[in-house]
Short mmCIF file of C-alpha atoms in Angstrom, two decimals:
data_model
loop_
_atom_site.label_atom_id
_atom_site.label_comp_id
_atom_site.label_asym_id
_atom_site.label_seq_id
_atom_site.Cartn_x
_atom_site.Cartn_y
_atom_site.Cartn_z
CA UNK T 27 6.79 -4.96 -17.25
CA UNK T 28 4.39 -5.56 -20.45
CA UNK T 29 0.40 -4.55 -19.93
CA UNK T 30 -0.58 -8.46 -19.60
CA UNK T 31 1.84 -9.46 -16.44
CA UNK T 32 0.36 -5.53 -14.78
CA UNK T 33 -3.31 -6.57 -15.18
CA UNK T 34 -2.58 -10.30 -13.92
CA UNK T 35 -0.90 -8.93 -11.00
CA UNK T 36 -4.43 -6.27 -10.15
CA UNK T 37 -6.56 -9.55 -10.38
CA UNK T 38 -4.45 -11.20 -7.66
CA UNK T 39 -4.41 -8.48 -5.76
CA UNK T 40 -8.30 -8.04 -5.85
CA UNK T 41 -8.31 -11.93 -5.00
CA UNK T 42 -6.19 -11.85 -2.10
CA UNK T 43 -8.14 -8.78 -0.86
CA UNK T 44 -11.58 -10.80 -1.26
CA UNK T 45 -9.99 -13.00 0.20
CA UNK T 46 -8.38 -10.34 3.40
CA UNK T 47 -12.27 -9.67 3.50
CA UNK T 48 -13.60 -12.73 3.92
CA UNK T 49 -11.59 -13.86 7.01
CA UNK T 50 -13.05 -11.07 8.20
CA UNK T 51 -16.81 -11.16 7.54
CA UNK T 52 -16.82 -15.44 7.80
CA UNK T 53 -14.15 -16.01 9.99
CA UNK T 54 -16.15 -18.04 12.17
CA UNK T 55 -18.16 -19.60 9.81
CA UNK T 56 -14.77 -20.94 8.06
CA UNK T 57 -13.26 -21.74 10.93
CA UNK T 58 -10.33 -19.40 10.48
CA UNK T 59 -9.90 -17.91 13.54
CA UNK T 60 -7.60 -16.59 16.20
CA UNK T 61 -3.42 -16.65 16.05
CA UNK T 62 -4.25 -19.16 12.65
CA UNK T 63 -6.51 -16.02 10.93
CA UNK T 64 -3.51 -13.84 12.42
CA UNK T 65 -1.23 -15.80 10.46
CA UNK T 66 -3.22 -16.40 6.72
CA UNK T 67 -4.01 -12.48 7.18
CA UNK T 68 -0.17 -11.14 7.45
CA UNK T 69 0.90 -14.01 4.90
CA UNK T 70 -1.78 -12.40 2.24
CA UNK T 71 -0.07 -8.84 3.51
CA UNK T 72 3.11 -10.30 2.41
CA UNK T 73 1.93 -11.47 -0.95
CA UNK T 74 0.23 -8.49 -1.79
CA UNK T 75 2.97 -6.19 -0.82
CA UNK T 76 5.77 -8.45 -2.78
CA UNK T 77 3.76 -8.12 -5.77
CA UNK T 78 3.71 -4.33 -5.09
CA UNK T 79 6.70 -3.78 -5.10
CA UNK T 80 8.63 -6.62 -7.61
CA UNK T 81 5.84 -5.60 -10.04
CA UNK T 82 4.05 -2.13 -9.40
CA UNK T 83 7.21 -0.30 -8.14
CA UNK T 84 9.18 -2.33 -10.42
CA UNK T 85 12.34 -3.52 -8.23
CA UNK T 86 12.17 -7.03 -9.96
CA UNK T 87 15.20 -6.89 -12.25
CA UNK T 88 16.92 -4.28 -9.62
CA UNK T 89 19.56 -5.93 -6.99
CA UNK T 90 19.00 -7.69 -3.93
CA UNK T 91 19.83 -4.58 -1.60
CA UNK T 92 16.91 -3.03 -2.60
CA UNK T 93 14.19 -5.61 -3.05
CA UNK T 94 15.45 -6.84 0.44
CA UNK T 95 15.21 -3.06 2.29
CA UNK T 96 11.09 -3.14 1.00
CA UNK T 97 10.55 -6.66 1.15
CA UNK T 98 12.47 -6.46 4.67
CA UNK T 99 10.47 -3.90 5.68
CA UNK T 100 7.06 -6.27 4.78
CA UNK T 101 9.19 -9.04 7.01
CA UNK T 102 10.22 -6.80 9.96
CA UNK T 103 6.79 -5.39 10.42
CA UNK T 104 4.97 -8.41 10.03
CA UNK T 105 6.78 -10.17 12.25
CA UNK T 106 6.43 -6.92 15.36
CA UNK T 107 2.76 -7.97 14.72
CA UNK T 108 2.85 -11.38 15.02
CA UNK T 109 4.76 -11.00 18.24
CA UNK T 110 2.40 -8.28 19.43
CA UNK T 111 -0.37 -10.63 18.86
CA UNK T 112 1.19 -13.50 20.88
CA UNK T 113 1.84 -11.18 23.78
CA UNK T 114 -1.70 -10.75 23.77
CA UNK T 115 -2.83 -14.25 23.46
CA UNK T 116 -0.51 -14.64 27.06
CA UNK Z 28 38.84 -2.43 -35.89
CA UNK Z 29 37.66 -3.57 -32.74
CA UNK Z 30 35.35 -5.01 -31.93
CA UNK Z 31 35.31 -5.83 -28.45
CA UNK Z 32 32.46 -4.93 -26.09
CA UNK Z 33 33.35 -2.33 -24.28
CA UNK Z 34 30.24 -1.38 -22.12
CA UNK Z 35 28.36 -3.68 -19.14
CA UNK Z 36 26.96 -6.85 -20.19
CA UNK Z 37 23.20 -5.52 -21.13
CA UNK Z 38 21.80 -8.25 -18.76
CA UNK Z 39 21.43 -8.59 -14.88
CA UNK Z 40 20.37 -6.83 -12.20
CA UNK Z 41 19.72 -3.13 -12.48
CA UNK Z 42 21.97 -1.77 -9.95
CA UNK Z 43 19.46 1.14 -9.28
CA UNK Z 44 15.12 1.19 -9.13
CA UNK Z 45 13.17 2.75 -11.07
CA UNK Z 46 13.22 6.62 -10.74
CA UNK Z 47 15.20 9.38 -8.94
CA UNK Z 48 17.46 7.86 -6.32
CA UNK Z 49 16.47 10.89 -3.73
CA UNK Z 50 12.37 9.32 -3.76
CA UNK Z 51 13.62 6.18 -2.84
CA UNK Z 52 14.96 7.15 0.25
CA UNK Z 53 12.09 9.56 0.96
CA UNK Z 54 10.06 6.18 0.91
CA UNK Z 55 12.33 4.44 2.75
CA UNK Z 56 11.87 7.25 5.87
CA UNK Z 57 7.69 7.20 5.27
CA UNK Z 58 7.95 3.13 5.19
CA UNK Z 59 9.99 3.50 8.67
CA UNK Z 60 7.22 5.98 10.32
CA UNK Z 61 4.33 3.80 9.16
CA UNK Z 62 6.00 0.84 10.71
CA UNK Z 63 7.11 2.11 13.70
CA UNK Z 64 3.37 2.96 13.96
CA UNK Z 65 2.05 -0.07 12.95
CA UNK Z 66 3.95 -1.91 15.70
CA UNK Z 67 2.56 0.96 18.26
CA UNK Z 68 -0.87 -0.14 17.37
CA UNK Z 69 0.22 -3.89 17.70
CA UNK Z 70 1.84 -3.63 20.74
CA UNK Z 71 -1.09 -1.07 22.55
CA UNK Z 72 -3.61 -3.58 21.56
CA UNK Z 73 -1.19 -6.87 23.15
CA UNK Z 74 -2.36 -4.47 26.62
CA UNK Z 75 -5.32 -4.00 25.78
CA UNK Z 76 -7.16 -6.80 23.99
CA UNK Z 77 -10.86 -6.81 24.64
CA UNK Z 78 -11.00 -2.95 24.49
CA UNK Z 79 -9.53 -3.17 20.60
CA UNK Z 80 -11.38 -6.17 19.63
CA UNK Z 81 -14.75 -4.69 20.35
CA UNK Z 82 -13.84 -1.29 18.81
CA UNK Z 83 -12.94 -3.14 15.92
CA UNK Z 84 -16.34 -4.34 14.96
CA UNK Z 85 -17.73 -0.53 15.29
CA UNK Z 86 -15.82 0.14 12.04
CA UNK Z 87 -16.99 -0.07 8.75
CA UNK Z 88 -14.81 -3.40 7.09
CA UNK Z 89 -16.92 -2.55 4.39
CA UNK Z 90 -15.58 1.02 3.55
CA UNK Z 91 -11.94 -0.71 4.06
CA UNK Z 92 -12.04 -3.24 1.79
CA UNK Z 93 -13.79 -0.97 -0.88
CA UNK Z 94 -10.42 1.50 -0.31
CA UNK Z 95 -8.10 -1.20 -0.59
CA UNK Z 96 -9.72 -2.09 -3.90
CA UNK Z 97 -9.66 1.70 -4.86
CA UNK Z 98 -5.66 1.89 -3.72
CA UNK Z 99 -4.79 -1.38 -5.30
CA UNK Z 100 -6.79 -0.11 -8.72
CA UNK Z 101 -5.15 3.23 -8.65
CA UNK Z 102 -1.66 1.56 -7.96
CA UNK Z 103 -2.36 -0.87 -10.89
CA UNK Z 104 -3.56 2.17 -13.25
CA UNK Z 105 -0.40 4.17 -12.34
CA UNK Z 106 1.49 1.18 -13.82
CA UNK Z 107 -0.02 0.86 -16.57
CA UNK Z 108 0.61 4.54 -17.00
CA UNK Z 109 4.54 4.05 -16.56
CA UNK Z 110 4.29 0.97 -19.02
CA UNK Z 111 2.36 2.89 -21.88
CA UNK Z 112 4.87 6.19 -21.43
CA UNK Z 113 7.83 3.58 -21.92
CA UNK Z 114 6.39 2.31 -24.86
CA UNK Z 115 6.09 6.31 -26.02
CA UNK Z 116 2.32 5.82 -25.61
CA UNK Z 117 1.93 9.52 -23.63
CA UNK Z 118 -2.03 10.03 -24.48
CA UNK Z 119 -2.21 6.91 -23.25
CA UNK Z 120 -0.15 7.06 -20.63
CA UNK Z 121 -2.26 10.57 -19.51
CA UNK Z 122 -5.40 8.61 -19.60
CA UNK Z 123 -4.29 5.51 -17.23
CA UNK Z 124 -2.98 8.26 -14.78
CA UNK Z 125 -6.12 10.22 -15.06
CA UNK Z 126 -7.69 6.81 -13.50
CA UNK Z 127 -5.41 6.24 -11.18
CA UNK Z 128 -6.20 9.87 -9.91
CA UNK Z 129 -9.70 8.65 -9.91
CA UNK Z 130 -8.91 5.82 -7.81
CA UNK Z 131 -7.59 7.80 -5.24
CA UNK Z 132 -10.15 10.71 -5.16
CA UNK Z 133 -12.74 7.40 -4.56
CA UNK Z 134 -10.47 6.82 -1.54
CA UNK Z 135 -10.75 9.86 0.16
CA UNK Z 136 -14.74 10.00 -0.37
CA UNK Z 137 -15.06 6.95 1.02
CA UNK Z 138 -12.78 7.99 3.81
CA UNK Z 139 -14.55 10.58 4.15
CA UNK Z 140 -18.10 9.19 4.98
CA UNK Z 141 -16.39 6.98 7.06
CA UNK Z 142 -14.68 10.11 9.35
CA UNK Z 143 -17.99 11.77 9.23
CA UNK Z 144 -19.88 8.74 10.79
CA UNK Z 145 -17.29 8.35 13.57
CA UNK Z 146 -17.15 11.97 14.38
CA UNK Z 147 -21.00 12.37 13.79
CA UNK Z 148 -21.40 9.53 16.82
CA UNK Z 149 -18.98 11.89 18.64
CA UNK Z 150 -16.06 10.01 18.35
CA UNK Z 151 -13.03 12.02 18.47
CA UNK Z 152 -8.78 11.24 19.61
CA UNK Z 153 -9.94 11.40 23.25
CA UNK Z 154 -12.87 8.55 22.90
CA UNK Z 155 -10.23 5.83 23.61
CA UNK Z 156 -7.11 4.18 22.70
CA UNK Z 157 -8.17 2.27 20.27
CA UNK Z 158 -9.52 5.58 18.51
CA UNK Z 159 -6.43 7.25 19.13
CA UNK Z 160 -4.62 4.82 16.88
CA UNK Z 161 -7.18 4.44 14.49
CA UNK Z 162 -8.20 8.25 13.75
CA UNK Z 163 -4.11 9.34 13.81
CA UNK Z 164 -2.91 6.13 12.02
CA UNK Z 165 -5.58 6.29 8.98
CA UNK Z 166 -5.35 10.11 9.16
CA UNK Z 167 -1.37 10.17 8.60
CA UNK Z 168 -2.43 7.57 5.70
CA UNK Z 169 -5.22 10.38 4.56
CA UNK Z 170 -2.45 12.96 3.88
CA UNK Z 171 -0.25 10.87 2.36
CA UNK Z 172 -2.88 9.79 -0.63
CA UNK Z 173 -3.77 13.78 -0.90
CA UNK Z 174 -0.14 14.35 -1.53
CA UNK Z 175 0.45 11.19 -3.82
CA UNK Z 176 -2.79 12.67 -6.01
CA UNK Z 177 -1.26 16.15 -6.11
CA UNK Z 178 2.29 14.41 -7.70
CA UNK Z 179 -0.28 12.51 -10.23
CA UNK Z 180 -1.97 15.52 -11.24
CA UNK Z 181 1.68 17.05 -11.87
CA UNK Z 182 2.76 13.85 -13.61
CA UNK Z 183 -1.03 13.58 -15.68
CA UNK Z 184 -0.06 17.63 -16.88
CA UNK Z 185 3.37 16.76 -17.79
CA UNK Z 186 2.72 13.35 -19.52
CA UNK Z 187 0.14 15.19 -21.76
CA UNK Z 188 2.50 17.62 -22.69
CA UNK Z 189 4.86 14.35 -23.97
CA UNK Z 190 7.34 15.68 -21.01
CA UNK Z 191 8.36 11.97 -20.10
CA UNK Z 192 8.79 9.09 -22.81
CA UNK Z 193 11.50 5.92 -23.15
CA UNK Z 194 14.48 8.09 -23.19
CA UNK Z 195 13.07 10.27 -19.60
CA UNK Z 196 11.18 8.11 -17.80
CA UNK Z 197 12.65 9.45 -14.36
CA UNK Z 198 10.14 11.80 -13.45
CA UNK Z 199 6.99 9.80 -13.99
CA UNK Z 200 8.78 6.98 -12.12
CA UNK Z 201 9.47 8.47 -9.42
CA UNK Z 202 6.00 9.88 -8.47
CA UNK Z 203 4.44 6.53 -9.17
CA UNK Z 204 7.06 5.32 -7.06
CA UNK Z 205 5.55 7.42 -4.56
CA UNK Z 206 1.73 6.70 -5.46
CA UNK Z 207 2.38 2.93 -4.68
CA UNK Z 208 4.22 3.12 -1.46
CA UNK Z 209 1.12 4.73 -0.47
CA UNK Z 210 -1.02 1.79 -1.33
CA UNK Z 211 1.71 -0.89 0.13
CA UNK Z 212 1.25 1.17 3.74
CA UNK Z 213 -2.42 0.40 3.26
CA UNK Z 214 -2.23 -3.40 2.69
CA UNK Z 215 -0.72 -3.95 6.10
CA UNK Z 216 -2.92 -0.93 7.53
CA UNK Z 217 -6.15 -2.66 6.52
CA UNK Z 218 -5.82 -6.35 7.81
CA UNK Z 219 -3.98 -4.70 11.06
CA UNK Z 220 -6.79 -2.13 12.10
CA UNK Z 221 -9.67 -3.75 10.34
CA UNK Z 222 -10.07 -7.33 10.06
CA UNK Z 223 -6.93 -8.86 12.72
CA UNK Z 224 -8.87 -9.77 16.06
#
């Protein structure tokens, strides 16, 4: 992974945090609310952590098995969340 | 003579990560205890809604989102680090890792300030559910960043010696391996306890 593709990958990261932050703080005011901020919240988790871990931990080049055991994990637990959530919303 | 190839075709996928195989399933058990709690918290707030949702806004979203910029800095730095060490840069190397350390010793002050304003307004793991989760889940978290700065500070003393370079990169690897599992946990951790209402 050369020095150019690393720091590309940090400014995304800080973006999709901003952005992480600013459901939070404007929620309301954007209109992003509810199971929909639920949703854009764990999809940003998902970015962010793919990025991790195809580009910080470097498992791009490795095999499928075990991209697909962290990315899985990313899945699996997002998706206990989202289910969580929609309990609650009963 | 001949001159067939006789080794793997040099492209394709690497049929290992990055590292010493034994890490790898060290962060495969820590990624199964932080989700198991993750979907505790999830599921303990589905029963009780309005108690988590108004606890929520007591914390400082602040404080979080200037940690996951501090985690997702140090991760980056430690990167860099492993990139500059591969390219047999090891002063370099040193200094990214010396940031990276920095990163995460800006994490734990600003961890810090946050425990002491909770437990200054006597909040403790009695105070409620909600509490429960948050002071044991971000605490686990806590320990796990102290222990990922103590392998940096090994790797930062060994990559200034020139211990790792493109022919041993197995060491280094590994512990930043380590260092950004640690900030992965945190990406879900922060939406999940701070910001998801």
């Amino acid at each position: 992974m050369n020095a150019r593709h690393l720091n590309t990958v940090w400014v995304v990261l800080l973006l999709a945090t901003l952005a992480t932050f600013a459901i939070g703080e404007a929620g309301d005011l954007l209109g992003i609310t509810g199971p929909v901020a639920m949703l854009l919240l764990l999809s940003i988790s998902i970015i962010k952590g793919r990025l991790v871990v195809l580009d910080f931990m470097g498992l791009r080049g490795v095999k499928f098995f075990w991209r697909s055991l962290l990315i899985g994990w990313l899945l699996l637990v997002s998706a206990l969340i989202a289910v969580a959530y929609w309990i609650a919303l009963k | 003579m001949d001159l067939a190839p006789t080794s793997a075709p040099a492209h394709g996928p690497a049929s290992a990560p990055p590292g010493d195989l034994a890490i790898w399933f060290f962060i495969l058990a820590e990624l199964l205890a932080f989700g198991v709690f993750f979907a505790a918290y999830a599921f303990a707030r589905a029963r009780n809604v309005a108690l988590f949702d108004s606890m929520q806004l007591t914390l400082d979203r602040q404080a979080g989102a200037l940690n996951t910029v501090l985690l997702i800095s140090g991760s980056a730095c430690v990167a860099r680090a492993v990139e500059a060490v591969g390219r047999a840069r090891s002063a370099t190397g040193a200094r990214w890792l010396l940031a990276g350390i920095a990163c995460g010793g800006g994490f734990l002050v600003v961890k810090g300030f946050e425990y002491a304003d909770k437990f200054g307004a006597g909040i403790n793991l009695s105070t409620n559910t909600f509490y429960m989760f948050y002071l044991s889940l971000t605490f686990f978290h806590f320990m796990h960043v102290i222990l990922g700065m103590v392998i940096l500070v090994a790797l930062w003393f060994k990559t200034r010696q020139g211990a790792y370079g493109p022919a041993d990169m197995n060491g280094i690897e590994s512990g930043a391996a380590y260092w950004h599992m640690v900030d992965l946990v945190w990406i879900v951790l922060f939406p999940l306890v701070y910001v998801m209402r």
